[in-house]
CSV table of C-alpha atoms (C1' of nucleotides) in Angstrom, one decimal:
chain,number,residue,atom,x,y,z
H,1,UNK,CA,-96.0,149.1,-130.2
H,2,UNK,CA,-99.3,149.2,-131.1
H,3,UNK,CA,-101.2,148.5,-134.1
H,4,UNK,CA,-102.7,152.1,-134.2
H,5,UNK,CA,-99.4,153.6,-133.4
H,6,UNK,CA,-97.4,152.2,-136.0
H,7,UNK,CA,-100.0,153.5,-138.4
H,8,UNK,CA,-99.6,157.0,-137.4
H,9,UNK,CA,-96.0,156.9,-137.4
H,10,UNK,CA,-96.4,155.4,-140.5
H,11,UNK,CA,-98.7,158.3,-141.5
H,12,UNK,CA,-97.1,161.1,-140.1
H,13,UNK,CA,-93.4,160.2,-141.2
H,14,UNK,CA,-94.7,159.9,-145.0
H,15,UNK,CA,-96.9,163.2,-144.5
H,16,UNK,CA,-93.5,165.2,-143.2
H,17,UNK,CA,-91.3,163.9,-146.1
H,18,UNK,CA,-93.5,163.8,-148.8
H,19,UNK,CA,-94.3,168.0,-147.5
H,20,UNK,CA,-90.4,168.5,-147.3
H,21,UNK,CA,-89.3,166.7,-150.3
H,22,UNK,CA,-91.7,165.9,-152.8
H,23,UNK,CA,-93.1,162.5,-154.1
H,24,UNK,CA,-90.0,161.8,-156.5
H,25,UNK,CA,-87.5,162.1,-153.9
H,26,UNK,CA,-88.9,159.9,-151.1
H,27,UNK,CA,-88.8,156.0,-150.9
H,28,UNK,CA,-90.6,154.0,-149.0
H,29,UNK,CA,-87.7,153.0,-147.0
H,30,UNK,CA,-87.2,156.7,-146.3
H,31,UNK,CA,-90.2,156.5,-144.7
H,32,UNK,CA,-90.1,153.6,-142.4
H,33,UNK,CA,-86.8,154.6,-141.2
H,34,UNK,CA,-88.3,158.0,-140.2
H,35,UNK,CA,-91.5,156.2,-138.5
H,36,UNK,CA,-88.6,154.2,-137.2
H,37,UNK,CA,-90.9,151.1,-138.3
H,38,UNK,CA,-90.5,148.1,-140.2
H,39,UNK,CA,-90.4,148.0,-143.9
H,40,UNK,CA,-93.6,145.7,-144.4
H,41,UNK,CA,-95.5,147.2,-142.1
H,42,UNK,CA,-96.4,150.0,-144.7
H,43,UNK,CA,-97.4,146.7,-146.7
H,44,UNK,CA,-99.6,145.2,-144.2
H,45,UNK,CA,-101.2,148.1,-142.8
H,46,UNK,CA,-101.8,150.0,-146.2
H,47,UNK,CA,-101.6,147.1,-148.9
H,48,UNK,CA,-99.4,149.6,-151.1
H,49,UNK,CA,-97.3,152.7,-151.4
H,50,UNK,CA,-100.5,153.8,-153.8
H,51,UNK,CA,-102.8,153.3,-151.2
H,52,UNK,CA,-100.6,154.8,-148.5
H,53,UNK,CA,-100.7,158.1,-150.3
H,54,UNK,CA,-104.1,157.7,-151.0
H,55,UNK,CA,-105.2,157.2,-148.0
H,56,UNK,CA,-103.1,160.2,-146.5
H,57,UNK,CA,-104.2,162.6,-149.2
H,58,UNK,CA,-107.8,161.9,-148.6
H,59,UNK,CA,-107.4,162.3,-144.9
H,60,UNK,CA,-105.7,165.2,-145.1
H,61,UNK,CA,-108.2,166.6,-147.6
H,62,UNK,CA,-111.1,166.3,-145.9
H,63,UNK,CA,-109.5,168.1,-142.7
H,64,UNK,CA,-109.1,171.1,-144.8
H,65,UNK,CA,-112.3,171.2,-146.4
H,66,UNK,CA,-114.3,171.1,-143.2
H,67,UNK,CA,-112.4,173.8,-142.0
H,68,UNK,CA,-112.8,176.2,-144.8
H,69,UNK,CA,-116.7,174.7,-144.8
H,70,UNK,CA,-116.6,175.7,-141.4
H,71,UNK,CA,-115.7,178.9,-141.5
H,72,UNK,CA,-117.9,179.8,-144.3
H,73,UNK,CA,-120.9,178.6,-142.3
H,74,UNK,CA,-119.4,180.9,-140.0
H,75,UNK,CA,-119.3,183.8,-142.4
H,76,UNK,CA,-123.4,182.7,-143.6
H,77,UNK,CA,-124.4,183.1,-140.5
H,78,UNK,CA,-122.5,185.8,-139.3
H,79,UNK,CA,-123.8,187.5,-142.1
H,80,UNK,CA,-127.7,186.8,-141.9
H,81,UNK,CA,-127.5,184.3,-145.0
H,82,UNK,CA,-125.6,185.8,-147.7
H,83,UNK,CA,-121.9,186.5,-146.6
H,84,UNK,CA,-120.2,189.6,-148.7
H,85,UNK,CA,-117.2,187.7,-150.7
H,86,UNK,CA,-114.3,188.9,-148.9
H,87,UNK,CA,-115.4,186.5,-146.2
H,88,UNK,CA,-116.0,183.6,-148.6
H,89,UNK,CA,-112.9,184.0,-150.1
H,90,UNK,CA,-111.3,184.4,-146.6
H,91,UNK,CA,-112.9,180.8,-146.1
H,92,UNK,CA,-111.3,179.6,-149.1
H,93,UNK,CA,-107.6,180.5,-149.0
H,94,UNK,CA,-107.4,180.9,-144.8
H,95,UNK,CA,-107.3,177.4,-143.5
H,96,UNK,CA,-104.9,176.4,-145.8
H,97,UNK,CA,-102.8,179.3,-145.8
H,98,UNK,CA,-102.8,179.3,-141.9
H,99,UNK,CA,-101.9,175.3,-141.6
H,100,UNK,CA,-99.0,175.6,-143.8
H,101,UNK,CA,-97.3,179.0,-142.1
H,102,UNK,CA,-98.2,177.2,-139.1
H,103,UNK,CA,-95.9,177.1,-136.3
H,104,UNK,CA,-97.1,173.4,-135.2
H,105,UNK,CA,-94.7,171.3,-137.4
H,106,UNK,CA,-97.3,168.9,-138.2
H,107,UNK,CA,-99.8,171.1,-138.9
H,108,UNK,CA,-97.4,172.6,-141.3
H,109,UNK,CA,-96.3,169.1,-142.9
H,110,UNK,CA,-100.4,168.5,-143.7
H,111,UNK,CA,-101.3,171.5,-145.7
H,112,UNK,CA,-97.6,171.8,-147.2
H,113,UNK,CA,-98.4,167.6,-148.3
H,114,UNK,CA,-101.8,168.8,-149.9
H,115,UNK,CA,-99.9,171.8,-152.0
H,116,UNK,CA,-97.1,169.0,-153.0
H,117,UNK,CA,-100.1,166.6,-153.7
H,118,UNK,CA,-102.2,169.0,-155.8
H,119,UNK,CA,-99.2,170.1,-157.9
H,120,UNK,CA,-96.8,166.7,-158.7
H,121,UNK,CA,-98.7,164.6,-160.7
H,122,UNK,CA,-98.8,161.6,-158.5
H,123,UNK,CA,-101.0,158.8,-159.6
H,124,UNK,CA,-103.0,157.3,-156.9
H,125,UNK,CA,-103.7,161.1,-155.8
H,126,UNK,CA,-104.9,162.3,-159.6
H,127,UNK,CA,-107.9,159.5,-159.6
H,128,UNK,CA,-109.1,161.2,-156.7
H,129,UNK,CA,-108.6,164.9,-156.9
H,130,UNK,CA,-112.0,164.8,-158.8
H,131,UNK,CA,-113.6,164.9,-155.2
H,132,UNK,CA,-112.0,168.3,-154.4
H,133,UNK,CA,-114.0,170.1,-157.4
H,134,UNK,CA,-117.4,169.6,-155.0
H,135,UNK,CA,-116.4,171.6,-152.2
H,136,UNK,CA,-115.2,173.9,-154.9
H,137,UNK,CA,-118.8,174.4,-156.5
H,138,UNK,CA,-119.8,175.4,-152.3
H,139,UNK,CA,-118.0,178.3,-152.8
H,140,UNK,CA,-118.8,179.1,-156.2
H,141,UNK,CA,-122.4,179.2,-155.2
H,142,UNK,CA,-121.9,181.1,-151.8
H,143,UNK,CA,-120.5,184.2,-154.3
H,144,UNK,CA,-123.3,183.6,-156.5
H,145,UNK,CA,-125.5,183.9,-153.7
H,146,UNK,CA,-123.3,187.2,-152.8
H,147,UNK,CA,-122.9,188.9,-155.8
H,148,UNK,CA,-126.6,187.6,-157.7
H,149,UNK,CA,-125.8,189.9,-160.9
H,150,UNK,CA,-122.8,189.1,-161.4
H,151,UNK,CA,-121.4,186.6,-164.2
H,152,UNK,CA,-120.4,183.2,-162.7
H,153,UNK,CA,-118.0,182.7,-165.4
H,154,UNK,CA,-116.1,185.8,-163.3
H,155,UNK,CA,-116.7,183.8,-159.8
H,156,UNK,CA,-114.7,180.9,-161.4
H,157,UNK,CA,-111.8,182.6,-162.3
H,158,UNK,CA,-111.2,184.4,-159.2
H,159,UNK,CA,-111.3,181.2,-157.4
H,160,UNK,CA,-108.9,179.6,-159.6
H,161,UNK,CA,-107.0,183.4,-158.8
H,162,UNK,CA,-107.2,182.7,-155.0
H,163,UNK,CA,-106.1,179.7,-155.0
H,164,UNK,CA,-103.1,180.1,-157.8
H,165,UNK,CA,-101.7,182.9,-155.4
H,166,UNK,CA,-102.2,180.8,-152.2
H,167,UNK,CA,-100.4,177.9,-153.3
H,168,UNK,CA,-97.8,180.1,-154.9
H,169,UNK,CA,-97.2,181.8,-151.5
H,170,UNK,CA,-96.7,179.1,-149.9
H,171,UNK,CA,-94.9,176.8,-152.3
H,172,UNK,CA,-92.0,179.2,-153.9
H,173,UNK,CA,-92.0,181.9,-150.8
H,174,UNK,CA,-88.0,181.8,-151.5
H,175,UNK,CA,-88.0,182.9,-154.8
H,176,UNK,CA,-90.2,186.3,-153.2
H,177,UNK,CA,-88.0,186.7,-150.3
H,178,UNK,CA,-85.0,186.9,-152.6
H,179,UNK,CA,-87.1,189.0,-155.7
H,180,UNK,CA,-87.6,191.8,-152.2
H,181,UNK,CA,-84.5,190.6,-150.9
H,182,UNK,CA,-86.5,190.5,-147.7
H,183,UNK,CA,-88.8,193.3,-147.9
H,184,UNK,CA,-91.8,191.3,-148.3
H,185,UNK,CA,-92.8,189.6,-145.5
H,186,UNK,CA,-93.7,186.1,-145.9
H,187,UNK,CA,-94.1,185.2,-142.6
H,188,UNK,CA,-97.4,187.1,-141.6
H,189,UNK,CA,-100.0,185.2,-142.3
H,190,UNK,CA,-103.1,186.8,-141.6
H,191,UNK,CA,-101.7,190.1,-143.7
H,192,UNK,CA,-100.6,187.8,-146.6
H,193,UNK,CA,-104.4,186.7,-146.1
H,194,UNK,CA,-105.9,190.1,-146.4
H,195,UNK,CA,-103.3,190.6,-149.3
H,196,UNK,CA,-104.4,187.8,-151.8
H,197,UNK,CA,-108.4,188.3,-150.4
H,198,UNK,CA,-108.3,191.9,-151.4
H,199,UNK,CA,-106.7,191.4,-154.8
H,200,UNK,CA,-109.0,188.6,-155.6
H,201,UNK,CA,-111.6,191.1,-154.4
H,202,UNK,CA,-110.4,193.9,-156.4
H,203,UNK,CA,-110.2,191.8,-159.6
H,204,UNK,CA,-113.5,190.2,-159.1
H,205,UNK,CA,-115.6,193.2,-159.3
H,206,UNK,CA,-113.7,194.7,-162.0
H,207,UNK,CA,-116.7,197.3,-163.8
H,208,UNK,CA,-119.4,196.0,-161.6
H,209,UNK,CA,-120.1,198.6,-159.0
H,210,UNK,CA,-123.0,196.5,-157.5
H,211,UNK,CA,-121.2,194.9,-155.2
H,212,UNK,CA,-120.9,195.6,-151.3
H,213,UNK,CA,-118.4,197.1,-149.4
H,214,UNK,CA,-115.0,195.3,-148.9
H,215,UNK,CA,-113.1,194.9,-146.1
H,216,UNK,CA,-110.4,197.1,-146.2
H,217,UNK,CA,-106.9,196.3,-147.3
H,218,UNK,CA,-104.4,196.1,-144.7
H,219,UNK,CA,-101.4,197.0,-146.2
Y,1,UNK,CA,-77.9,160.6,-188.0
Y,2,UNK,CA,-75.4,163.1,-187.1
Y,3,UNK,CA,-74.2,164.2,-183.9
Y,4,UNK,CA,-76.7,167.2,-183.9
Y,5,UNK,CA,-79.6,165.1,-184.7
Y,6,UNK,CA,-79.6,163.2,-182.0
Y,7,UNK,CA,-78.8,165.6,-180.1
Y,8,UNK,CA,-82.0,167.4,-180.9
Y,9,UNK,CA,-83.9,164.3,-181.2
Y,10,UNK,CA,-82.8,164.0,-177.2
Y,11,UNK,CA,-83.7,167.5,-175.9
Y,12,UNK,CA,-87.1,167.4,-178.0
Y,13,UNK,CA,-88.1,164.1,-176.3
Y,14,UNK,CA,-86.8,165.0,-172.8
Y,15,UNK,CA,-88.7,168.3,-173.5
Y,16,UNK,CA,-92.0,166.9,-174.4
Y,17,UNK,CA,-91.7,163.9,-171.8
Y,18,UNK,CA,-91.6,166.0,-168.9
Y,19,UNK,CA,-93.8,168.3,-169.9
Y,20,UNK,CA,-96.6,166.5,-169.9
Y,21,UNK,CA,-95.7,163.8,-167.3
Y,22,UNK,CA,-93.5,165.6,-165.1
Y,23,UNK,CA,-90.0,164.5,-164.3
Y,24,UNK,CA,-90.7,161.6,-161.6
Y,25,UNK,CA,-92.9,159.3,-164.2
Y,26,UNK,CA,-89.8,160.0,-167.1
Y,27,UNK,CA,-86.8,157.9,-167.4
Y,28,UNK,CA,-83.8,157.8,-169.4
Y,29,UNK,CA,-85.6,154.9,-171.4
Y,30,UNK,CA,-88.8,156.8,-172.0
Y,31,UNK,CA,-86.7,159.2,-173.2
Y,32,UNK,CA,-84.4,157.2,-175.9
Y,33,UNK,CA,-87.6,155.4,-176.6
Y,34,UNK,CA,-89.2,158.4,-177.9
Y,35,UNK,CA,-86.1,160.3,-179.9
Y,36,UNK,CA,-85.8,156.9,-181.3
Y,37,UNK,CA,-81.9,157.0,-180.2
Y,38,UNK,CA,-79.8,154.5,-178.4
Y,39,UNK,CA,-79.7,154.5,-174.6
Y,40,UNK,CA,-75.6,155.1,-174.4
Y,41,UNK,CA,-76.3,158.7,-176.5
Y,42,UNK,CA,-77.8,160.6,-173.8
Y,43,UNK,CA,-74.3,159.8,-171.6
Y,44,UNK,CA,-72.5,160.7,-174.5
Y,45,UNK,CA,-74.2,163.6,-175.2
Y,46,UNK,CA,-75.0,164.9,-172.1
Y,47,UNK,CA,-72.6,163.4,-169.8
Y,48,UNK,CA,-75.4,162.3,-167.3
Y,49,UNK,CA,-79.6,162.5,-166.9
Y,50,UNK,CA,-79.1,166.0,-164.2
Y,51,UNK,CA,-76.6,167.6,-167.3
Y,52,UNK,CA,-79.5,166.9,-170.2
Y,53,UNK,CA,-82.5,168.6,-167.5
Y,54,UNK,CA,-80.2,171.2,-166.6
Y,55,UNK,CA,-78.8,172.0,-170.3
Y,56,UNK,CA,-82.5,171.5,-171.0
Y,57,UNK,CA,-84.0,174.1,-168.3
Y,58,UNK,CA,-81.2,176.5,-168.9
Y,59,UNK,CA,-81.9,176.6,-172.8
Y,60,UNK,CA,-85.8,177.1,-172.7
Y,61,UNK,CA,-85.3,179.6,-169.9
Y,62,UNK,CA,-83.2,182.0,-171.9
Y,63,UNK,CA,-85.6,181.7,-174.4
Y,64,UNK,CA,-88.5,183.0,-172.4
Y,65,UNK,CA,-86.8,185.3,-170.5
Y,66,UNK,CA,-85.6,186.8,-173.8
Y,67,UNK,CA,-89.1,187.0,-175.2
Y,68,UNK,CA,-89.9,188.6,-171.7
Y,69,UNK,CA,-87.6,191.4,-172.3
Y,70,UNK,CA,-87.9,191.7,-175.6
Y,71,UNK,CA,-91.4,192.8,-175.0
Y,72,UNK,CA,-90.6,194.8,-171.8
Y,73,UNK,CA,-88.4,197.0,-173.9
Y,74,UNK,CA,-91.1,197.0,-177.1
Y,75,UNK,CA,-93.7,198.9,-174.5
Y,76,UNK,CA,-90.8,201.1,-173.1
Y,77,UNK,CA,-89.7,202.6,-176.1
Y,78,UNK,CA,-93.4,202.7,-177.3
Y,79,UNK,CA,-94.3,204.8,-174.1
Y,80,UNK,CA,-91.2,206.8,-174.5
Y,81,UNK,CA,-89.2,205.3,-171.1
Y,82,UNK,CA,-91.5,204.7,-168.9
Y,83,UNK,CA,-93.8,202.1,-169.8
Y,84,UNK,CA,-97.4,201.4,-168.3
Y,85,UNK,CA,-97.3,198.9,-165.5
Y,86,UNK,CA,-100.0,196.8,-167.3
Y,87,UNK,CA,-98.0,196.4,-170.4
Y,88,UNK,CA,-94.9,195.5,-168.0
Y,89,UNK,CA,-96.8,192.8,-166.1
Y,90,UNK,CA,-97.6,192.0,-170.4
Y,91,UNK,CA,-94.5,191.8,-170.9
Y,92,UNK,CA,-94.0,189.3,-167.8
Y,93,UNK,CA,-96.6,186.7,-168.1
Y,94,UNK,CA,-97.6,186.9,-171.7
Y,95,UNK,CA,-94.8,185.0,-173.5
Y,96,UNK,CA,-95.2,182.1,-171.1
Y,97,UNK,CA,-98.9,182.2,-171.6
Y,98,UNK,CA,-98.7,182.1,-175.3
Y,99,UNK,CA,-96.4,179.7,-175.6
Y,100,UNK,CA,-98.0,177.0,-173.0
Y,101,UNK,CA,-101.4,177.5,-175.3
Y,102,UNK,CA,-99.7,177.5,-178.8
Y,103,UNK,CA,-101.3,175.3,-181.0
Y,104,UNK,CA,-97.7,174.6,-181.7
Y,105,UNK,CA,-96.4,171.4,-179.9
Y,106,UNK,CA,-93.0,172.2,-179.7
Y,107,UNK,CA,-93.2,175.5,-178.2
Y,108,UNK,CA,-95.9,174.7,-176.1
Y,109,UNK,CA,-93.2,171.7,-174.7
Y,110,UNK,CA,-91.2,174.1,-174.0
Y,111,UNK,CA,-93.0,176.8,-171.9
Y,112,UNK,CA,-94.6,173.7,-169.8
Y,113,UNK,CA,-91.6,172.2,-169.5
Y,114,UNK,CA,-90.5,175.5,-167.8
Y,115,UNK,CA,-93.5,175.4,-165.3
Y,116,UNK,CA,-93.2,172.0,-164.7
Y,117,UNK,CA,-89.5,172.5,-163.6
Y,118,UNK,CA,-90.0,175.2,-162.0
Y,119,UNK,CA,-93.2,173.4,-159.6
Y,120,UNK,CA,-91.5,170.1,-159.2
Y,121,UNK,CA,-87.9,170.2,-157.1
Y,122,UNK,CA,-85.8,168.9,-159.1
Y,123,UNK,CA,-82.3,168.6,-158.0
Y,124,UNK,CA,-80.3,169.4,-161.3
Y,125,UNK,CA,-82.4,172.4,-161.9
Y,126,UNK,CA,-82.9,173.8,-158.1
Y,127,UNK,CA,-79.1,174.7,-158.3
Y,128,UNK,CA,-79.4,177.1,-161.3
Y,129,UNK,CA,-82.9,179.0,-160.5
Y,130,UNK,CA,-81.3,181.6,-159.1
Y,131,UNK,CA,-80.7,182.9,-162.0
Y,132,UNK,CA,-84.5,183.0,-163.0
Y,133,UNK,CA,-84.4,186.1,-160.2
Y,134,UNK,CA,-82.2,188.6,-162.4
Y,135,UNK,CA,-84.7,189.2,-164.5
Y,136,UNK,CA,-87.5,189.2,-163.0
Y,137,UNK,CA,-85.8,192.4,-160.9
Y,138,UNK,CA,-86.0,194.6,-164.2
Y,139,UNK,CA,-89.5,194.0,-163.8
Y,140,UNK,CA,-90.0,195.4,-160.5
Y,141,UNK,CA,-87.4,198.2,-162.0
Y,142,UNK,CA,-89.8,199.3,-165.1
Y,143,UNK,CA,-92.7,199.2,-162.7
Y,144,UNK,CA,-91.0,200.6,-160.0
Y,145,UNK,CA,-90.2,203.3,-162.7
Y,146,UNK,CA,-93.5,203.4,-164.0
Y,147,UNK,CA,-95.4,203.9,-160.4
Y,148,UNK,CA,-92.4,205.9,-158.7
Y,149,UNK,CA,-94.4,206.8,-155.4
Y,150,UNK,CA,-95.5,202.9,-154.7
Y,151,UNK,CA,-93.9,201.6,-152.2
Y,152,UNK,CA,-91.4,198.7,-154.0
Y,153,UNK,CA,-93.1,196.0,-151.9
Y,154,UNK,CA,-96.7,196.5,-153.4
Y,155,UNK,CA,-94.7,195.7,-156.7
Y,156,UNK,CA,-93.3,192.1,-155.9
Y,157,UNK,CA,-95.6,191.2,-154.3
Y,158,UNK,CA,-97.7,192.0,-157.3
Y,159,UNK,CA,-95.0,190.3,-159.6
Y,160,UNK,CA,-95.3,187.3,-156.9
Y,161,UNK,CA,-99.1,187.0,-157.7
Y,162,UNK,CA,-99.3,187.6,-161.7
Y,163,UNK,CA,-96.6,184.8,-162.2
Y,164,UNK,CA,-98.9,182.5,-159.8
Y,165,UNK,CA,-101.7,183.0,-161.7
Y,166,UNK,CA,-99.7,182.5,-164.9
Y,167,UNK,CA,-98.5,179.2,-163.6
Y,168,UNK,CA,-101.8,177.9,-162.0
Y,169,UNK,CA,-104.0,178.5,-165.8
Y,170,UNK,CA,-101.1,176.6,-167.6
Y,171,UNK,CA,-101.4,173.9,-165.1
Y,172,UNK,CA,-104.6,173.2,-164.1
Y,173,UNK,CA,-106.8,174.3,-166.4
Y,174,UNK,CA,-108.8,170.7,-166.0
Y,175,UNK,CA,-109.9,171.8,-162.8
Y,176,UNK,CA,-111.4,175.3,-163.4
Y,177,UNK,CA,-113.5,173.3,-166.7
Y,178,UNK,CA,-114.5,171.1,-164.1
Y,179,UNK,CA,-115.5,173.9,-161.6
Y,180,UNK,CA,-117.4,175.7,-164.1
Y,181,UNK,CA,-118.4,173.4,-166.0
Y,182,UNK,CA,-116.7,174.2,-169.5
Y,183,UNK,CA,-117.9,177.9,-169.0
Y,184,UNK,CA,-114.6,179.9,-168.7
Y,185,UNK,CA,-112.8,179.9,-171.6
Y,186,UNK,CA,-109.4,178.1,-171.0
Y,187,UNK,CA,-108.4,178.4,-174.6
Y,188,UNK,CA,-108.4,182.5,-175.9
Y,189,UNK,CA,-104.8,182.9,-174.7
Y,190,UNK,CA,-105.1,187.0,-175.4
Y,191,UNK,CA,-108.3,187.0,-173.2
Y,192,UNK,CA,-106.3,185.1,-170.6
Y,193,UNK,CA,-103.6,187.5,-170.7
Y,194,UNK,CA,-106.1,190.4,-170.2
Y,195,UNK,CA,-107.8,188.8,-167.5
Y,196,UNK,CA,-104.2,188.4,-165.6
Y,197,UNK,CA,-102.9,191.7,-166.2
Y,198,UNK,CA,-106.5,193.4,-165.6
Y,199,UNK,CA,-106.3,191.5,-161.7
Y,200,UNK,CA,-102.9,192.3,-161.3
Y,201,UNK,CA,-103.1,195.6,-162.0
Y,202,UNK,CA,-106.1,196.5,-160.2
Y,203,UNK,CA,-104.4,194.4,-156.9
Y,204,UNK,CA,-101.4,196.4,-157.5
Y,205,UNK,CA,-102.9,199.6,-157.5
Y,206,UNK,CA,-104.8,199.0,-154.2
Y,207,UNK,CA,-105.7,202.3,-152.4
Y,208,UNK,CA,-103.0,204.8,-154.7
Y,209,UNK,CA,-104.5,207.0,-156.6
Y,210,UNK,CA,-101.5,208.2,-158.5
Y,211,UNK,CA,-101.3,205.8,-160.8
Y,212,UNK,CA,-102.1,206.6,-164.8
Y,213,UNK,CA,-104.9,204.9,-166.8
Y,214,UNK,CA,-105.4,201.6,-166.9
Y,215,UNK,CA,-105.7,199.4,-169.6
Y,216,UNK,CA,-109.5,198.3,-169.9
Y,217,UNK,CA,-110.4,195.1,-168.9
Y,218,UNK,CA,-111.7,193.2,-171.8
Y,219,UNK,CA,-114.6,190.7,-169.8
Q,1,DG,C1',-70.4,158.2,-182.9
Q,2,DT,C1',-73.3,154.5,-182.3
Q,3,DC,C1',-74.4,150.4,-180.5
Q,4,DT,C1',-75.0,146.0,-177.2
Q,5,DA,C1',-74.4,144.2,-172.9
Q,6,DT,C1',-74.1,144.6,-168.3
Q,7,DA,C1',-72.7,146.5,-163.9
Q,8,DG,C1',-74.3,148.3,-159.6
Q,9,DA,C1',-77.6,150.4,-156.9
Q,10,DC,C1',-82.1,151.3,-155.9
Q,11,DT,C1',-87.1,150.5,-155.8
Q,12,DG,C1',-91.8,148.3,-154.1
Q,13,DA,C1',-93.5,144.1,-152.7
Q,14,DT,C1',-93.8,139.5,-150.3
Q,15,DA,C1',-92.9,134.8,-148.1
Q,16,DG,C1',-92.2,132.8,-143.9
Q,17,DA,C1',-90.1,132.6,-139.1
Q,18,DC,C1',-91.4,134.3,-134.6
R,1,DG,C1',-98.2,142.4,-135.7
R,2,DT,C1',-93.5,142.6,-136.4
R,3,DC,C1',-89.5,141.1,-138.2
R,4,DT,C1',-85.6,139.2,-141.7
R,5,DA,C1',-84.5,137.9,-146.0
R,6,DT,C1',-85.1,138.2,-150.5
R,7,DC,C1',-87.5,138.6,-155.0
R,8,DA,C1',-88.2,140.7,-159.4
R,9,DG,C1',-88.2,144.9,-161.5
R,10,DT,C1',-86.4,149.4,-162.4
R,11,DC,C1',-83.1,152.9,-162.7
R,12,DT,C1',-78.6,155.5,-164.3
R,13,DA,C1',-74.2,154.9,-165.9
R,14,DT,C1',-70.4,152.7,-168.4
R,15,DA,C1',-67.1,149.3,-170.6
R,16,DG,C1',-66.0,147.7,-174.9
R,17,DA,C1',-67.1,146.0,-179.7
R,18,DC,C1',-67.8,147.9,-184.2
DNA sequence: GTCTATAGACTGATAGAC
DNA sequence: GTCTATCAGTCTATAGAC
């Protein structure tokens, strides 16, 4: 086997457990006998189980934020310069929403690992979680750009919203199913999409009524 | 020390441990350590580490879910029955809110101690979190009361988000300081409140125009 | 009831053969 | 690069003295 093989089993075996079970719960011996790899190679190839999880955390990272980046170019330009804040939102909460409800297993496993990574307090992730605050600003200053009148202070909090209700969605979609005993359905992505863009959308505005159309709901 | 002191001494220490470091970084040591107890008193107490977190989770549970309907039944009887589904979702996310942001150490241990066991799986405590759903469907009741004509699902999934949003501001403030810079203000707990209930609300009502007045939103 | 001491199992990491 | 073998440290749990 190769040396760049045995990394990505490495990688992808750690990714898959770490989505499906949480930091805590997953030794390194878990993973090498998933990778079906040697214990020290996750030494050699990664120095540490630290830098192992660094390493996939900041790979994964930047995967998602040039997709979201991506599509809110795509939304700028689309737009003629200043996209309305549906679409930036959309932006925001799509990529992430759309790789975890993924069919594709190990698209799944990568944005489900960035939810578990964001929310357990792991240490070699938390020194570097400062980095995801600058793609964070992008946005920020997209609505601003948007919605010029408006007080940022209310552009913050309804990205901190968004987000709050994506991760929520797809982290404890269990305890919804059961809440509806299945009326709700969790499985839709694009609608559940719409769903958490429109209500940040709706709480955004609030008592300003300078804003542009939105797109409507599609409930 | 009597039996109840230590005891105390262990829940109070457990409590605050995991609260702020979550359950993976905590061990039995930390614990004793910090209640200033012997190691053996936990076993004797508790029988094992999964019987003090589950004893643990079960205890502050009832105690928020109390305050929960406690207050749910306050704005019903104020409103004569049917209560306004702003002061329902009140009723939902405010005790948990208040308490996480009490200057008050202990009972801020104790509501984020909930969160924390509620965001990281673990084992002990995954068992008994069915239980969590109960109440949360007199919620959807009293709103489902309150807004008769809404279609039930608009309501959970409305539940869904408010308790996301809840969760997210009691665990991550440091990143929406970060994002804006120390500009929203991550400490008025009442403001916070309004803020949730205000987005929830106005994502709830969505394109129905049946609904009665809302509370204002206080920006 | 409280303690010390320790069992028994697991963890991440590494030395050294191949 | 990959492997075996093993180290040193940690954990929970418990036996037994007091």
């Amino acid at each position: 086997m190769s040396s760049d093989q045995t990394r990505n089993a490495i990688l992808a075996a750690a990714e898959r457990l770490y989505a499906d079970h949480g930091f805590a719960e997953v030794s390194l011996r878990d993973i090498v006998a998933a990778a079906q790899v040697n214990l020290a190679a996750v030494n050699y190839h990664f120095g540490s189980k630290d830098e192992l999880i660094a390493e996939l955390f900041i790979s994964r990272a930047r995967i998602t934020t040039s997709e979201r980046l991506q599509e809110l170019k795509a939304a700028e330009q689309k737009a003629g310069g200043r996209a309305p804040v549906d679409a930036i939102l959309r932006a925001l909460v799509g990529p992430i929403l759309r790789g975890s409800l993924s069919p594709d297993p190990d698209r799944s496993a990568a944005a489900r690992f960035l939810i578990q990574a964001s929310i357990e307090a792991v240490a070699p992730i938390h020194k570097i979680k400062n980095r995801e605050i600058g793609h964070l600003k992008k946005f920020a200053a997209a609505m601003q750009r948007s919605l010029p009148e408006l007080d940022p202070v209310e552009i913050y909090w309804s990205i901190h919203f968004a987000l709050a209700m994506a991760h929520q969605t797809i982290r404890d979609r269990q305890r919804l199913i059961r809440l509806s005993e299945g009326a709700c359905d969790v499985d839709d992505v694009e609608a559940i999409i719409d769903r958490i863009v429109d209500v940040s959308v709706r709480g955004l505005i609030r008592s300003d009524a300078r804003v542009p159309a939105r797109r409507p709901a599609s409930v």
